[in-house]
Amino acid sequence: MSLLEVKNLNIHFKSDRSKEPIHAVRDLSFSLKQGEMLGVVGESGSGKSITNLALMGILADSAIVKADVAKLNGVDLLSLKEKEWQKIRGQEISMIFQDPMTALNPFLSVQFQMVETIQTHLGLSKKDAIDKAVELLGLVGIPSPKDRLKAYPFELSGGMAQRVMIAMAISTNPKLLIADEPTTALDVTIQKQILNLIKMLQEKNNMSVILVTHDLGVVSEYSERLQVMYAGEIVESGKTTDLITHPRHPYTHALLASRPGALVDNLKRMPKTPLPSISGIVPAFHQRPIGCQFNPRCEFVTPECQRSPIAIEVMEPKHREFRCIHPIQSGVIS
Ligand SMILES: Nc1ncnc2c1ncn2[C@@H]1O[C@H](COP(=O)(O)OP(=O)(O)OP(=O)(O)O)[C@@H](O)[C@H]1O
Ligand code: SF4
Ligand SMILES: [Mg+2]
């Protein structure tokens, strides 16, 4: 059974740019099994973070979030009241934010914030909660964790604050961890350590993970399934190895093909570098092209692609999906 089930999630933003709210995320459908890791990639501005913030119930007030289904463990997320959310956040679903300062209160010590979270969700005594906090800070690679517990977030470097936030996010053993570029601002050794820690928790606690990253090497190494987002839509999804070795959507193909020295049929040799640049830019949500969202940048575009929205095609048995009327056939890039 799926832990997370999302069907036709749509996010609009009220804006003074137009009378009608701006349609940002469009008809997003995906599910996540217990213990599974889903990688999400896509250029900046494709709607990865706002989707995650919607699933955490913490999008800006200007957002209108609707879905046919948005259930975590059978609970309808979109009907929750703030009081009910407080129970779910932390305990059931936790998030590592792109910007650590979003999650940390700069005026409260690390100890106060961590111990309170651990006590609230795990029901431990203060002493046990402190021990647990020290252990977690050590796990995320913070030197002298006992001393760091007394620090205030503003006294920490960006990398240290990010690690504290990661420790807080995993402290409650959530069923679902959303890791939104969890290792930005961290050096390569720590990045690897954090990703291995998330993987270990995924396996040990049967935790589900949504891993958003700009690094195709990271998703190829850590996530079983991959979702490619473009301009607020899923354009391709399926088993990571299938997508990387045989991309069907021209956008996935372009992401992979433009990697310097990409050898996509040999994952181990895939260089770990950020998403490469493709000429052109992701359209702003208020300036969408007609038809396929990728058409102004697509080398395979035909007039048919510019007429009306492109439906997603689902291919069984592996549940491969792509949103393209001229999908790449051979797919193997060398
Ligand atoms: N509160 C808001 N009001 C209006 N538009 C918003 C709001 N928040 C986000 N957006 C729009 O949504 C777009 C997508 O944002 P999002 O942060 O989800 O992108 P992303 O895929 O996470 O990008 P990145 O890789 O840079 O983190 C933004 O570029 C912005 O145009
Ligand atoms: S539908 Fe057309 S424009 Fe869009 S990705 Fe496919 S070929 Fe390119
Ligand atoms: Mg983001």
PDB file of N, CA and C and ligand atoms in Angstrom, residues 235 248-251 291-302 304-306 310 323-327, ligand 2:
ATOM      1  N   VAL A 235       7.009  15.711 -16.039  1.00  0.00           N
ATOM      2  CA  VAL A 235       7.122  15.408 -17.473  1.00  0.00           C
ATOM      3  C   VAL A 235       7.565  13.964 -17.704  1.00  0.00           C
ATOM      4  N   ARG A 248      12.620   9.037 -22.173  1.00  0.00           N
ATOM      5  CA  ARG A 248      11.641   9.125 -23.263  1.00  0.00           C
ATOM      6  C   ARG A 248      11.267  10.586 -23.540  1.00  0.00           C
ATOM      7  N   HIS A 249      11.338  11.429 -22.504  1.00  0.00           N
ATOM      8  CA  HIS A 249      10.954  12.827 -22.699  1.00  0.00           C
ATOM      9  C   HIS A 249      12.176  13.649 -23.120  1.00  0.00           C
ATOM     10  N   PRO A 250      12.009  14.513 -24.131  1.00  0.00           N
ATOM     11  CA  PRO A 250      13.154  15.313 -24.589  1.00  0.00           C
ATOM     12  C   PRO A 250      13.800  16.168 -23.487  1.00  0.00           C
ATOM     13  N   TYR A 251      13.013  16.555 -22.476  1.00  0.00           N
ATOM     14  CA  TYR A 251      13.621  17.353 -21.390  1.00  0.00           C
ATOM     15  C   TYR A 251      14.576  16.490 -20.567  1.00  0.00           C
ATOM     16  N   GLY A 291       0.227  24.721 -25.320  1.00  0.00           N
ATOM     17  CA  GLY A 291       0.648  23.355 -25.671  1.00  0.00           C
ATOM     18  C   GLY A 291       1.683  22.837 -24.694  1.00  0.00           C
ATOM     19  N   CYS A 292       2.595  22.060 -25.211  1.00  0.00           N
ATOM     20  CA  CYS A 292       3.639  21.486 -24.355  1.00  0.00           C
ATOM     21  C   CYS A 292       4.478  22.603 -23.736  1.00  0.00           C
ATOM     22  N   GLN A 293       4.693  22.511 -22.437  1.00  0.00           N
ATOM     23  CA  GLN A 293       5.436  23.560 -21.726  1.00  0.00           C
ATOM     24  C   GLN A 293       6.901  23.637 -22.152  1.00  0.00           C
ATOM     25  N   PHE A 294       7.407  22.548 -22.664  1.00  0.00           N
ATOM     26  CA  PHE A 294       8.821  22.512 -23.051  1.00  0.00           C
ATOM     27  C   PHE A 294       9.017  22.926 -24.513  1.00  0.00           C
ATOM     28  N   ASN A 295       7.914  23.174 -25.243  1.00  0.00           N
ATOM     29  CA  ASN A 295       8.050  23.340 -26.696  1.00  0.00           C
ATOM     30  C   ASN A 295       9.006  24.456 -27.147  1.00  0.00           C
ATOM     31  N   PRO A 296       9.096  25.612 -26.448  1.00  0.00           N
ATOM     32  CA  PRO A 296      10.026  26.634 -26.954  1.00  0.00           C
ATOM     33  C   PRO A 296      11.504  26.206 -26.895  1.00  0.00           C
ATOM     34  N   ARG A 297      11.784  25.172 -26.127  1.00  0.00           N
ATOM     35  CA  ARG A 297      13.184  24.752 -25.981  1.00  0.00           C
ATOM     36  C   ARG A 297      13.447  23.378 -26.587  1.00  0.00           C
ATOM     37  N   CYS A 298      12.406  22.778 -27.149  1.00  0.00           N
ATOM     38  CA  CYS A 298      12.538  21.368 -27.543  1.00  0.00           C
ATOM     39  C   CYS A 298      13.042  21.237 -28.979  1.00  0.00           C
ATOM     40  N   GLU A 299      14.045  20.411 -29.161  1.00  0.00           N
ATOM     41  CA  GLU A 299      14.594  20.252 -30.516  1.00  0.00           C
ATOM     42  C   GLU A 299      13.710  19.379 -31.406  1.00  0.00           C
ATOM     43  N   PHE A 300      12.713  18.694 -30.792  1.00  0.00           N
ATOM     44  CA  PHE A 300      11.845  17.811 -31.587  1.00  0.00           C
ATOM     45  C   PHE A 300      10.450  18.412 -31.803  1.00  0.00           C
ATOM     46  N   VAL A 301      10.300  19.698 -31.501  1.00  0.00           N
ATOM     47  CA  VAL A 301       8.964  20.319 -31.542  1.00  0.00           C
ATOM     48  C   VAL A 301       8.334  20.264 -32.942  1.00  0.00           C
ATOM     49  N   THR A 302       7.011  20.035 -32.978  1.00  0.00           N
ATOM     50  CA  THR A 302       6.246  20.107 -34.230  1.00  0.00           C
ATOM     51  C   THR A 302       5.043  21.014 -33.947  1.00  0.00           C
ATOM     52  N   GLU A 304       2.045  20.407 -33.878  1.00  0.00           N
ATOM     53  CA  GLU A 304       1.090  19.688 -33.031  1.00  0.00           C
ATOM     54  C   GLU A 304       1.383  19.905 -31.529  1.00  0.00           C
ATOM     55  N   CYS A 305       2.666  20.081 -31.202  1.00  0.00           N
ATOM     56  CA  CYS A 305       3.064  20.245 -29.791  1.00  0.00           C
ATOM     57  C   CYS A 305       2.619  21.598 -29.239  1.00  0.00           C
ATOM     58  N   GLN A 306       2.260  22.523 -30.171  1.00  0.00           N
ATOM     59  CA  GLN A 306       1.986  23.896 -29.738  1.00  0.00           C
ATOM     60  C   GLN A 306       0.499  24.210 -29.729  1.00  0.00           C
ATOM     61  N   ILE A 310      -0.427  18.743 -23.257  1.00  0.00           N
ATOM     62  CA  ILE A 310      -0.049  17.355 -23.567  1.00  0.00           C
ATOM     63  C   ILE A 310      -0.391  16.481 -22.357  1.00  0.00           C
ATOM     64  N   ARG A 323       5.223  12.880 -20.597  1.00  0.00           N
ATOM     65  CA  ARG A 323       4.260  13.846 -21.132  1.00  0.00           C
ATOM     66  C   ARG A 323       4.817  14.379 -22.452  1.00  0.00           C
ATOM     67  N   CYS A 324       4.694  13.578 -23.505  1.00  0.00           N
ATOM     68  CA  CYS A 324       5.260  13.979 -24.785  1.00  0.00           C
ATOM     69  C   CYS A 324       4.581  13.197 -25.899  1.00  0.00           C
ATOM     70  N   ILE A 325       4.289  13.889 -27.028  1.00  0.00           N
ATOM     71  CA  ILE A 325       3.640  13.162 -28.131  1.00  0.00           C
ATOM     72  C   ILE A 325       4.660  12.603 -29.126  1.00  0.00           C
ATOM     73  N   HIS A 326       5.916  12.994 -28.990  1.00  0.00           N
ATOM     74  CA  HIS A 326       6.962  12.405 -29.846  1.00  0.00           C
ATOM     75  C   HIS A 326       8.085  11.880 -28.957  1.00  0.00           C
ATOM     76  N   PRO A 327       7.768  10.902 -28.115  1.00  0.00           N
ATOM     77  CA  PRO A 327       8.808  10.449 -27.170  1.00  0.00           C
ATOM     78  C   PRO A 327      10.017   9.855 -27.883  1.00  0.00           C
TER      79      PRO A 327
HETATM   80  S1  SF4 B   2       5.444  17.245 -26.896  1.00  0.00           S
HETATM   81 FE1  SF4 B   2       6.646  18.082 -28.563  1.00  0.00          FE
HETATM   82  S2  SF4 B   2       7.603  19.939 -27.740  1.00  0.00           S
HETATM   83 FE2  SF4 B   2       6.889  18.727 -26.036  1.00  0.00          FE
HETATM   84  S3  SF4 B   2       8.616  17.553 -25.405  1.00  0.00           S
HETATM   85 FE3  SF4 B   2       7.457  16.286 -26.819  1.00  0.00          FE
HETATM   86  S4  SF4 B   2       8.351  16.699 -28.825  1.00  0.00           S
HETATM   87 FE4  SF4 B   2       9.054  18.304 -27.466  1.00  0.00          FE
END
